[in-house]
Coordinates of C-alpha atoms in Angstrom, one line a residue:
M1 CA -38.9 24.7 16.8
V2 CA -37.5 23.4 13.5
E3 CA -34.5 25.8 13.6
E4 CA -33.8 24.5 17.1
G5 CA -33.3 21.0 15.7
F6 CA -36.3 19.4 17.4
E7 CA -38.5 16.8 15.7
L8 CA -42.1 16.6 17.0
L9 CA -42.7 12.9 17.1
Q10 CA -46.1 12.7 18.8
K11 CA -48.8 14.9 20.3
L12 CA -49.4 13.7 23.8
S13 CA -52.1 16.0 25.2
A14 CA -53.6 19.4 25.0
N15 CA -55.6 21.8 27.3
S16 CA -56.4 25.5 27.5
L17 CA -52.8 26.4 28.6
V18 CA -50.4 23.9 27.0
V19 CA -50.0 21.4 24.2
S20 CA -47.6 18.5 25.1
Y21 CA -45.4 16.7 22.6
L22 CA -42.9 13.9 22.5
A23 CA -39.9 15.5 20.7
R24 CA -36.4 14.5 19.7
K25 CA -33.2 16.3 19.3
G26 CA -29.8 14.7 18.7
G27 CA -31.1 11.2 19.2
V28 CA -32.5 12.1 22.7
N29 CA -36.3 12.2 23.5
Y30 CA -37.8 15.1 25.4
H31 CA -41.1 16.2 26.9
L32 CA -41.9 19.4 25.0
L33 CA -44.7 21.8 26.1
A34 CA -46.0 24.7 24.0
L35 CA -47.9 27.4 25.8
Q36 CA -51.1 28.2 24.1
P37 CA -51.9 31.8 25.1
P38 CA -49.4 34.3 23.8
L39 CA -47.3 36.1 26.4
G40 CA -47.3 39.9 26.5
E41 CA -44.2 41.8 27.1
E42 CA -44.7 42.2 30.9
N43 CA -45.8 38.6 31.3
Q44 CA -42.7 37.5 29.3
K45 CA -40.4 39.2 31.8
V46 CA -42.1 37.3 34.7
F47 CA -41.9 34.0 32.8
L48 CA -38.2 34.5 32.1
Q49 CA -37.4 35.1 35.7
I50 CA -39.3 31.9 36.7
A51 CA -37.8 29.8 33.9
D52 CA -34.2 30.8 34.8
K53 CA -34.7 29.8 38.4
L54 CA -36.3 26.5 37.4
K55 CA -33.5 25.6 35.1
G56 CA -31.1 25.5 38.0
L57 CA -33.4 23.6 40.3
T58 CA -33.1 19.8 40.7
H59 CA -35.2 17.6 42.9
P60 CA -36.3 13.9 42.7
N61 CA -39.9 14.9 42.5
L62 CA -39.6 17.7 40.0
A63 CA -39.4 17.1 36.3
T64 CA -36.1 18.6 35.1
L65 CA -36.5 21.7 32.9
V66 CA -33.7 21.3 30.4
D67 CA -34.3 24.5 28.5
Y68 CA -36.9 26.9 27.2
H69 CA -37.3 28.7 23.8
L70 CA -39.1 31.9 22.8
E71 CA -40.5 32.5 19.3
G72 CA -42.0 35.9 19.5
E73 CA -44.8 35.6 22.1
K74 CA -44.8 31.8 21.9
V75 CA -43.0 29.9 24.6
F76 CA -41.7 26.3 24.5
L77 CA -40.6 24.4 27.6
I78 CA -38.2 21.5 27.1
Y79 CA -38.4 18.9 29.9
E80 CA -36.6 15.5 30.4
E81 CA -38.5 12.6 28.8
L82 CA -41.2 11.3 31.1
R83 CA -42.7 7.8 30.8
G84 CA -45.8 6.6 32.6
M85 CA -49.0 8.5 33.0
S86 CA -50.5 11.6 34.6
L87 CA -52.0 11.3 38.1
K88 CA -55.3 12.3 36.3
E89 CA -55.2 9.0 34.3
R90 CA -54.2 7.1 37.4
F91 CA -57.1 8.5 39.3
K92 CA -59.5 7.4 36.5
R93 CA -58.1 3.8 36.8
L94 CA -57.4 3.2 40.5
A95 CA -58.9 5.9 42.8
P96 CA -59.8 5.8 45.6
F97 CA -56.3 4.9 46.9
P98 CA -55.6 3.2 50.2
P99 CA -54.7 5.8 52.9
S100 CA -51.1 4.6 53.0
V101 CA -50.7 5.0 49.2
A102 CA -52.5 8.4 49.2
V103 CA -50.2 9.7 52.0
E104 CA -47.0 8.6 50.2
M105 CA -48.3 10.4 47.1
A106 CA -49.0 13.6 49.0
I107 CA -45.6 13.5 50.8
A108 CA -43.9 13.2 47.4
I109 CA -45.8 16.2 46.0
G110 CA -45.3 18.1 49.2
E111 CA -41.5 17.5 49.1
A112 CA -41.4 19.0 45.6
L113 CA -43.5 22.0 46.7
S114 CA -41.1 22.5 49.6
A115 CA -38.1 22.6 47.2
L116 CA -39.9 25.2 45.1
H117 CA -41.0 27.4 48.0
K118 CA -37.5 27.3 49.5
E119 CA -36.3 28.9 46.2
G120 CA -39.0 31.6 46.3
L121 CA -41.0 29.8 43.5
I122 CA -44.7 28.9 43.4
H123 CA -46.1 26.1 41.4
G124 CA -49.4 27.9 40.9
D125 CA -50.9 25.2 38.6
L126 CA -51.0 22.1 40.7
H127 CA -53.6 19.6 39.5
P128 CA -53.5 15.9 38.6
G129 CA -52.7 16.6 35.0
N130 CA -49.4 18.2 36.1
V131 CA -48.4 15.4 38.3
W132 CA -46.6 12.5 36.5
V133 CA -46.4 8.9 37.8
T134 CA -43.6 6.9 36.3
P135 CA -43.9 3.1 35.7
E136 CA -42.0 2.7 39.0
T137 CA -44.7 4.9 40.7
H138 CA -42.3 7.7 41.2
I139 CA -43.9 11.2 41.4
K140 CA -42.7 14.1 39.2
L141 CA -44.3 17.6 39.1
L142 CA -44.5 19.4 35.8
N143 CA -45.1 23.1 34.8
A144 CA -44.1 24.7 38.1
G145 CA -44.6 28.5 37.8
V146 CA -46.0 28.3 34.3
F147 CA -49.4 29.5 35.2
V148 CA -48.2 32.5 37.3
P149 CA -47.8 35.0 34.3
F150 CA -51.3 34.2 33.1
Q151 CA -53.0 35.4 36.3
T152 CA -53.9 38.6 34.4
F153 CA -56.5 36.7 32.4
I154 CA -58.4 35.7 35.6
K155 CA -58.1 39.2 37.0
K156 CA -60.0 40.4 33.8
G157 CA -62.8 37.8 34.5
D158 CA -61.6 35.3 31.8
F159 CA -62.1 31.9 33.5
S160 CA -61.3 29.9 30.4
L161 CA -57.9 28.9 31.7
L162 CA -59.5 27.4 34.8
I163 CA -61.1 24.6 32.8
E164 CA -59.6 21.4 34.3
R165 CA -57.9 23.5 37.0
A166 CA -60.9 25.0 38.9
P167 CA -61.5 22.0 41.3
Y168 CA -57.9 22.4 42.5
T169 CA -57.5 26.2 42.4
A170 CA -57.7 28.1 45.7
P171 CA -60.9 30.3 45.9
E172 CA -58.8 33.5 46.3
I173 CA -57.3 33.0 42.9
A174 CA -60.7 33.5 41.2
G175 CA -60.9 36.8 43.1
G176 CA -57.7 38.0 41.5
S177 CA -55.2 37.3 44.3
P178 CA -51.8 36.1 43.1
P179 CA -50.6 32.5 43.7
S180 CA -48.7 31.9 46.9
P181 CA -47.4 28.9 48.9
L182 CA -50.9 28.8 50.6
T183 CA -52.6 28.3 47.2
D184 CA -50.3 25.4 46.5
I185 CA -51.3 23.9 49.9
Y186 CA -55.0 24.2 48.9
S187 CA -54.3 22.5 45.6
L188 CA -52.5 19.6 47.3
G189 CA -55.4 19.2 49.7
A190 CA -57.8 19.0 46.8
I191 CA -55.6 16.3 45.1
L192 CA -55.4 14.3 48.3
F193 CA -59.2 14.6 48.7
E194 CA -59.6 13.0 45.2
A195 CA -57.0 10.3 45.9
L196 CA -59.0 9.2 48.9
T197 CA -62.5 9.5 47.5
S198 CA -62.1 9.3 43.7
S199 CA -63.7 12.8 43.2
P200 CA -62.5 16.4 43.8
P201 CA -64.1 18.3 46.7
F202 CA -66.1 20.7 44.5
E203 CA -67.5 19.8 41.1
G204 CA -69.7 21.7 38.6
P205 CA -70.7 22.0 34.9
D206 CA -68.2 24.9 34.3
P207 CA -65.3 26.7 36.1
L208 CA -67.6 29.5 37.3
A209 CA -70.0 27.1 39.0
I210 CA -67.1 25.4 40.8
V211 CA -65.7 28.8 41.9
V212 CA -69.1 29.8 43.3
K213 CA -69.2 26.5 45.3
Q214 CA -65.7 27.0 46.6
N215 CA -66.5 30.4 47.9
S216 CA -70.0 29.6 49.4
E217 CA -69.9 26.0 50.6
P218 CA -67.7 24.3 53.2
A219 CA -65.4 21.5 52.0
P220 CA -67.3 18.2 52.3
S221 CA -66.1 15.5 54.7
P222 CA -64.0 12.9 52.9
R223 CA -64.9 10.3 55.6
K224 CA -68.6 10.5 54.6
L225 CA -67.5 9.4 51.1
N226 CA -64.9 6.9 52.3
P227 CA -65.4 5.8 56.0
G228 CA -62.0 4.0 55.8
I229 CA -60.1 7.3 56.0
P230 CA -58.5 7.9 59.4
R231 CA -59.7 10.9 61.3
A232 CA -56.2 12.5 61.4
L233 CA -55.9 12.2 57.6
E234 CA -59.3 13.8 57.0
G235 CA -58.2 16.6 59.3
V236 CA -55.1 17.2 57.1
V237 CA -57.3 17.4 54.0
L238 CA -59.8 19.8 55.5
K239 CA -57.2 22.1 57.1
A240 CA -55.5 22.4 53.6
L241 CA -58.9 23.2 52.0
Q242 CA -59.8 26.0 54.4
K243 CA -61.3 29.1 52.5
D244 CA -59.6 31.4 55.0
Q245 CA -55.9 31.3 54.2
N246 CA -55.1 32.0 57.9
R247 CA -56.7 28.7 58.9
R248 CA -54.7 26.6 56.4
Y249 CA -51.3 25.2 57.2
S250 CA -48.9 28.1 57.5
S251 CA -46.3 26.3 55.3
I252 CA -46.0 23.2 53.2
N253 CA -43.4 21.9 55.8
E254 CA -46.0 22.1 58.5
M255 CA -48.4 20.0 56.4
L256 CA -45.6 17.5 55.6
E257 CA -45.0 17.1 59.4
D258 CA -48.5 15.9 59.9
L259 CA -48.5 13.7 56.8
K260 CA -45.2 12.0 57.9
G261 CA -46.7 11.5 61.3
I262 CA -49.7 9.8 59.8
R263 CA -47.4 7.6 57.6
N264 CA -45.5 6.4 60.7
A265 CA -48.8 5.8 62.6
L266 CA -50.1 3.7 59.7
R267 CA -46.9 1.7 59.6
Y268 CA -46.7 1.0 63.3
G269 CA -50.3 0.8 64.2
L270 CA -50.4 4.0 66.3
P271 CA -53.7 5.8 67.0
L272 CA -55.0 8.3 64.4
S273 CA -58.0 9.6 66.4
W274 CA -56.5 13.2 66.6
S275 CA -57.1 15.8 64.0
P276 CA -55.2 19.0 63.1
M277 CA -58.6 20.7 63.0
D278 CA -59.0 20.1 66.8
E279 CA -58.4 23.1 69.1
E280 CA -56.2 20.9 71.3
A281 CA -54.2 19.6 68.4
E282 CA -51.2 21.6 69.5
L283 CA -51.1 19.6 72.7
I284 CA -51.2 16.3 70.8
R285 CA -48.7 17.3 68.2
P286 CA -46.3 19.9 69.9
R287 CA -44.5 22.1 67.4
L288 CA -40.7 22.8 67.6
E289 CA -41.1 26.5 68.3
E290 CA -41.7 27.7 71.8
K291 CA -45.0 29.4 72.6
K292 CA -46.2 31.3 75.6
E293 CA -48.6 29.1 77.4
A294 CA -51.7 30.3 79.2
P295 CA -52.2 29.1 82.8
F296 CA -55.0 26.7 81.9
I297 CA -52.7 25.2 79.3
K298 CA -50.0 24.7 81.8
S299 CA -52.5 22.9 84.1
A300 CA -53.6 20.7 81.2
V301 CA -50.0 19.8 80.4
F302 CA -49.3 19.0 84.1
I303 CA -52.4 16.7 84.2
I304 CA -51.3 15.0 80.9
W305 CA -47.8 14.4 82.1
S306 CA -49.1 13.0 85.4
L307 CA -51.2 10.5 83.5
I308 CA -48.3 9.6 81.3
G309 CA -46.2 9.0 84.5
L310 CA -48.9 6.7 85.9
A311 CA -49.0 4.8 82.6
L312 CA -45.3 4.3 82.6
L313 CA -45.4 3.0 86.2
F314 CA -48.1 0.6 85.2
L315 CA -46.0 -0.6 82.2
F316 CA -43.0 -1.1 84.4
L317 CA -44.9 -3.2 86.9
Y318 CA -46.5 -5.1 84.0
A319 CA -43.2 -5.8 82.3
F320 CA -40.9 -6.6 85.3
V321 CA -43.2 -7.6 88.2
G322 CA -46.1 -9.1 86.3
L323 CA -49.7 -8.4 87.1
G324 CA -51.1 -11.8 86.0
V325 CA -52.7 -10.2 82.9
P326 CA -51.8 -11.5 79.4
R327 CA -49.7 -8.9 77.5
E328 CA -51.4 -7.4 74.5
V329 CA -49.8 -5.6 71.6
V330 CA -51.0 -3.6 68.6
V331 CA -50.9 -5.2 65.1
P332 CA -48.6 -2.9 63.1
D333 CA -49.4 -1.8 59.5
L334 CA -47.5 -4.1 57.2
S335 CA -49.2 -3.0 53.9
G336 CA -46.7 -2.3 51.1
R337 CA -43.8 -4.1 52.9
S338 CA -41.9 -7.2 51.8
L339 CA -42.2 -10.4 53.7
E340 CA -38.7 -9.9 55.2
E341 CA -39.6 -6.4 56.4
A342 CA -42.8 -7.8 57.9
R343 CA -41.1 -10.6 59.7
D344 CA -38.6 -8.2 61.3
L345 CA -41.4 -5.7 62.3
L346 CA -43.6 -8.4 63.8
Q347 CA -40.7 -9.8 65.8
R348 CA -39.9 -6.4 67.2
N349 CA -43.5 -6.2 68.4
G350 CA -43.5 -9.7 69.9
L351 CA -45.5 -11.3 67.1
K352 CA -45.0 -14.0 64.5
I353 CA -45.9 -14.6 60.8
G354 CA -48.8 -17.0 60.4
D355 CA -50.3 -18.3 57.2
I356 CA -49.3 -16.5 54.0
V357 CA -52.2 -16.2 51.5
E358 CA -51.5 -15.0 47.9
R359 CA -54.0 -12.7 46.3
E360 CA -54.2 -10.6 43.1
S361 CA -54.0 -6.8 43.5
E362 CA -54.1 -3.9 41.1
T363 CA -52.5 -1.5 43.5
V364 CA -49.9 -3.5 45.4
P365 CA -46.8 -4.8 43.5
K366 CA -46.1 -8.5 43.3
G367 CA -44.4 -9.9 46.5
Y368 CA -45.5 -7.1 48.8
I369 CA -48.1 -7.3 51.5
I370 CA -51.7 -6.2 50.9
S371 CA -53.1 -6.6 54.5
T372 CA -53.1 -8.7 57.6
Q373 CA -55.5 -10.8 59.6
P374 CA -56.2 -9.5 62.3
P375 CA -56.2 -6.1 60.7
V376 CA -53.9 -3.2 61.5
G377 CA -54.5 -1.6 64.9
S378 CA -56.1 -4.7 66.5
L379 CA -55.0 -5.6 70.1
V380 CA -53.7 -9.2 70.2
R381 CA -51.8 -11.3 72.7
K382 CA -48.1 -11.2 72.5
G383 CA -46.7 -14.1 70.6
R384 CA -49.7 -14.5 68.4
K385 CA -49.3 -15.4 64.7
I386 CA -50.5 -12.8 62.2
N387 CA -51.7 -14.1 58.9
I388 CA -50.3 -12.2 55.9
I389 CA -52.0 -11.5 52.5
V390 CA -49.4 -11.1 49.8
S391 CA -49.9 -9.7 46.3
I392 CA -49.1 -11.8 43.3
G393 CA -49.6 -8.8 41.1
A394 CA -52.5 -7.5 39.2
P395 CA -54.8 -9.7 37.1
Y396 CA -54.8 -6.7 34.8
V397 CA -51.9 -4.4 33.8
V398 CA -51.8 -1.0 32.2
L399 CA -50.0 -1.1 28.8
P400 CA -46.9 1.1 28.7
D401 CA -46.1 3.4 25.8
L402 CA -43.8 1.4 23.6
R403 CA -43.5 4.0 20.8
S404 CA -40.0 5.0 19.9
L405 CA -38.5 2.1 21.9
D406 CA -36.3 -0.4 20.1
E407 CA -38.1 -3.6 19.2
E408 CA -35.9 -5.7 21.5
R409 CA -36.5 -3.4 24.5
A410 CA -40.3 -3.4 23.8
R411 CA -40.4 -7.2 23.7
K412 CA -38.5 -7.4 27.0
L413 CA -40.8 -4.9 28.7
L414 CA -43.9 -6.8 27.6
E415 CA -42.5 -10.1 28.7
D416 CA -41.6 -8.7 32.1
M417 CA -45.3 -7.5 32.5
G418 CA -46.7 -11.0 31.7
L419 CA -47.8 -10.0 28.2
T420 CA -46.9 -11.6 24.9
V421 CA -45.8 -10.2 21.5
G422 CA -48.4 -10.8 18.8
D423 CA -48.1 -9.9 15.2
V424 CA -45.1 -7.7 14.3
S425 CA -45.3 -5.8 11.0
Y426 CA -42.4 -3.9 9.5
V427 CA -43.2 -0.7 7.5
P428 CA -41.2 2.2 6.2
D429 CA -41.3 5.4 8.3
R430 CA -39.8 8.8 7.5
I431 CA -39.3 9.8 11.2
L432 CA -38.4 6.8 13.3
P433 CA -35.2 5.0 12.4
F434 CA -35.0 1.3 11.7
G435 CA -36.0 -1.0 14.5
Q436 CA -38.1 1.4 16.6
V437 CA -41.7 0.8 17.4
I438 CA -44.1 3.1 15.5
S439 CA -47.4 2.0 17.1
Q440 CA -49.0 -0.7 19.2
S441 CA -52.3 -2.4 19.5
P442 CA -53.9 -2.2 22.1
P443 CA -52.8 1.4 22.5
P444 CA -50.8 2.8 25.4
N445 CA -52.5 3.0 28.8
S446 CA -55.0 0.3 27.9
R447 CA -56.0 -1.9 30.8
V448 CA -55.5 -5.5 29.7
A449 CA -55.4 -9.0 31.2
K450 CA -52.0 -10.7 31.7
G451 CA -51.2 -12.9 28.8
T452 CA -52.7 -10.5 26.3
Q453 CA -51.0 -10.3 22.9
V454 CA -49.7 -6.9 21.9
N455 CA -49.2 -6.3 18.2
L456 CA -46.4 -4.0 17.1
K457 CA -45.6 -2.0 14.0
V458 CA -41.9 -1.4 13.6
S459 CA -40.0 1.0 11.5
L460 CA -37.8 0.0 8.5
G461 CA -36.5 3.5 8.2
P462 CA -37.2 5.7 5.2
P463 CA -39.1 4.0 2.4
V464 CA -37.8 2.8 -1.0
E465 CA -39.0 5.5 -3.4
A466 CA -39.5 4.9 -7.1
P467 CA -39.9 7.5 -9.8
P468 CA -43.0 7.3 -12.0
P469 CA -42.6 4.5 -14.5
S470 CA -41.9 5.5 -18.1
I471 CA -44.9 5.3 -20.5
S472 CA -42.9 3.5 -23.2
A473 CA -39.5 2.0 -23.8
P474 CA -37.3 3.3 -26.6
P475 CA -37.7 1.5 -29.9
G476 CA -35.7 -1.7 -30.2
Q477 CA -34.9 -1.8 -26.4
E478 CA -36.4 -3.8 -23.6
E479 CA -38.6 -1.8 -21.1
S480 CA -36.6 -0.9 -17.9
K481 CA -37.5 0.2 -14.4
S482 CA -35.5 2.1 -11.8
A483 CA -35.9 3.0 -8.1
T484 CA -34.0 5.0 -5.5
V485 CA -33.3 3.3 -2.1
R486 CA -32.9 5.7 0.8
L487 CA -31.9 4.3 4.2
V488 CA -30.4 5.5 7.5
V489 CA -28.2 2.7 8.8
P490 CA -29.6 1.7 12.2
D491 CA -27.4 1.6 15.4
R492 CA -26.9 -1.1 18.2
V493 CA -23.8 -2.6 16.5
E494 CA -20.6 -1.0 15.2
R495 CA -20.9 -2.2 11.6
R496 CA -23.8 -3.1 9.3
N497 CA -23.6 -4.9 6.0
I498 CA -26.1 -3.4 3.6
R499 CA -27.1 -5.3 0.4
I500 CA -29.6 -4.3 -2.2
E501 CA -30.7 -7.0 -4.7
V502 CA -32.8 -6.5 -7.9
E503 CA -34.8 -9.2 -9.4
D504 CA -35.9 -8.6 -13.1
E505 CA -36.6 -10.7 -16.2
N506 CA -32.9 -11.6 -16.3
G507 CA -32.8 -13.1 -12.8
T508 CA -31.5 -11.7 -9.5
H509 CA -28.4 -9.6 -9.1
I510 CA -26.7 -7.6 -6.4
A511 CA -27.0 -3.9 -7.2
Y512 CA -25.2 -2.7 -4.1
E513 CA -23.3 -4.2 -1.1
Q514 CA -21.2 -2.3 1.4
V515 CA -20.4 -2.2 5.1
H516 CA -21.6 1.0 6.9
K517 CA -21.4 2.6 10.3
P518 CA -24.5 3.4 12.2
G519 CA -26.0 6.7 11.1
D520 CA -24.7 6.5 7.5
I521 CA -27.2 7.7 4.9
I522 CA -27.5 5.5 1.8
D523 CA -29.1 7.1 -1.4
Q524 CA -28.7 4.5 -4.1
R525 CA -30.4 4.3 -7.5
V526 CA -30.9 0.8 -8.9
E527 CA -32.2 -0.5 -12.2
G528 CA -33.7 -3.6 -13.8
Q529 CA -35.1 -4.9 -17.1
G530 CA -38.6 -5.8 -17.8
A531 CA -42.2 -4.7 -17.1
E532 CA -41.7 -5.4 -13.3
I533 CA -38.7 -5.5 -11.0
T534 CA -38.4 -6.4 -7.3
V535 CA -36.1 -4.5 -5.0
R536 CA -34.9 -6.1 -1.8
V537 CA -32.9 -4.4 1.0
Y538 CA -30.9 -6.6 3.4
I539 CA -29.4 -5.5 6.7
D540 CA -26.8 -8.0 7.9
D541 CA -28.4 -10.7 5.6
I542 CA -31.9 -10.0 7.1
L543 CA -34.6 -8.9 4.7
A544 CA -35.6 -5.4 5.9
K545 CA -37.6 -4.3 2.9
E546 CA -39.1 -5.7 -0.4
E547 CA -41.0 -3.7 -2.9
K548 CA -42.2 -4.4 -6.5
I549 CA -41.8 -1.6 -9.1
R550 CA -44.2 -1.9 -12.0

């Protein structure tokens, strides 16, 4: 990628299919992926068709593919820069998720898949490592369509590419079937299973063992692992994980319909005792398309509507005539809402805010509601006060990746997270320009307590380079030393005053001083007398570098 003008700043991750880098071109950072297995001629044609479609596709939950590059059979994908962490890392730290959080995550992934499927594209490699979570908890999908050209490896019995992917890969893929929208639905079901239980539905010592389980064992019940999962949500997971493709959701939009219904039920305290796996689910959740009904279904519908009519009559008498019975309402789901939103929702349900209790939380942001007392779904008398438990933030935070950030921005980010800046050392660096963070301690993605000091190493730009000292001075002359100062003038202001001072046996003198624009390159040779000289570089009268030359 050198001729393309990219600098590889940092290797981020690697697996059997791709190596991920932080790269830079023209002062802009990118997320660069290098495909590991070489593409044959036929697979290259397939890949080019997919990549051209992806370049023109934009969606809030899809990482933007800026460009791609071919070098023989090697392929490089150039994405927008992504900050945060993969869903795989987030699972390690926080799973299992609360149902409301898991559902929001699944909806975001589903919306991205819907955009792909609408354009005739398949993701084909959906697993937690290809789902990115930004610091603002926004979901971005990576590597859509990348795995599709490599299906020939699996058809030949080579399961090496399924390492890390096997728990999330539909069972028909191992049998040589091509990826399809239904295989993406299976993968989303497996991810949702792990979000709710902290483990994938099938595990084993190697990909082949997992494939055998997927094809021979039914998907386990998530509720057995986590009884707090609503029945309806478990049904969505199990329907997506069906081995028989005909028993899965017929489209991602159908799955999204159920997920959004569950989201609303969690928000407003509606019952979630139904399941899409029930035979009568279509009566509970009628689809938009018309279907020819059997006579017994018509009878069932008539009975249901009759019961609904009686219930409405009862409610009318209850509301306007009064039956002498205290009115009861359901406590709505306030989790993840602000106090203002909660107050409005409670008022609409005839309830009031009671005591507000503050509590630390690793999953709910500061100022938002964790839970209520009585809990969501409880029946209470109208007018009752509902106690609110509000998050004051996590006692621990996950350190962001500060590398390549300006020192000033890195300091602000740490302060906003309740962390402090510890020791800051300034060292030369041939890649990062002056003022950018080279490394940090503790490292990125570390889980630390608030108030923790974070040490930074900041770039001074290219180092001062000195040629080898002479062995001896000419007869009758004092020994002299020289050095070459190379510097790229940093940005952030329009003008920089650069001054180079040399201290030798005759004292201190200014060897160079001039005003420069950001980006100017300085290559200045300086000299001094004596067995040792000291070279100091000042940027706007601030010492940026000092080095002794012996």
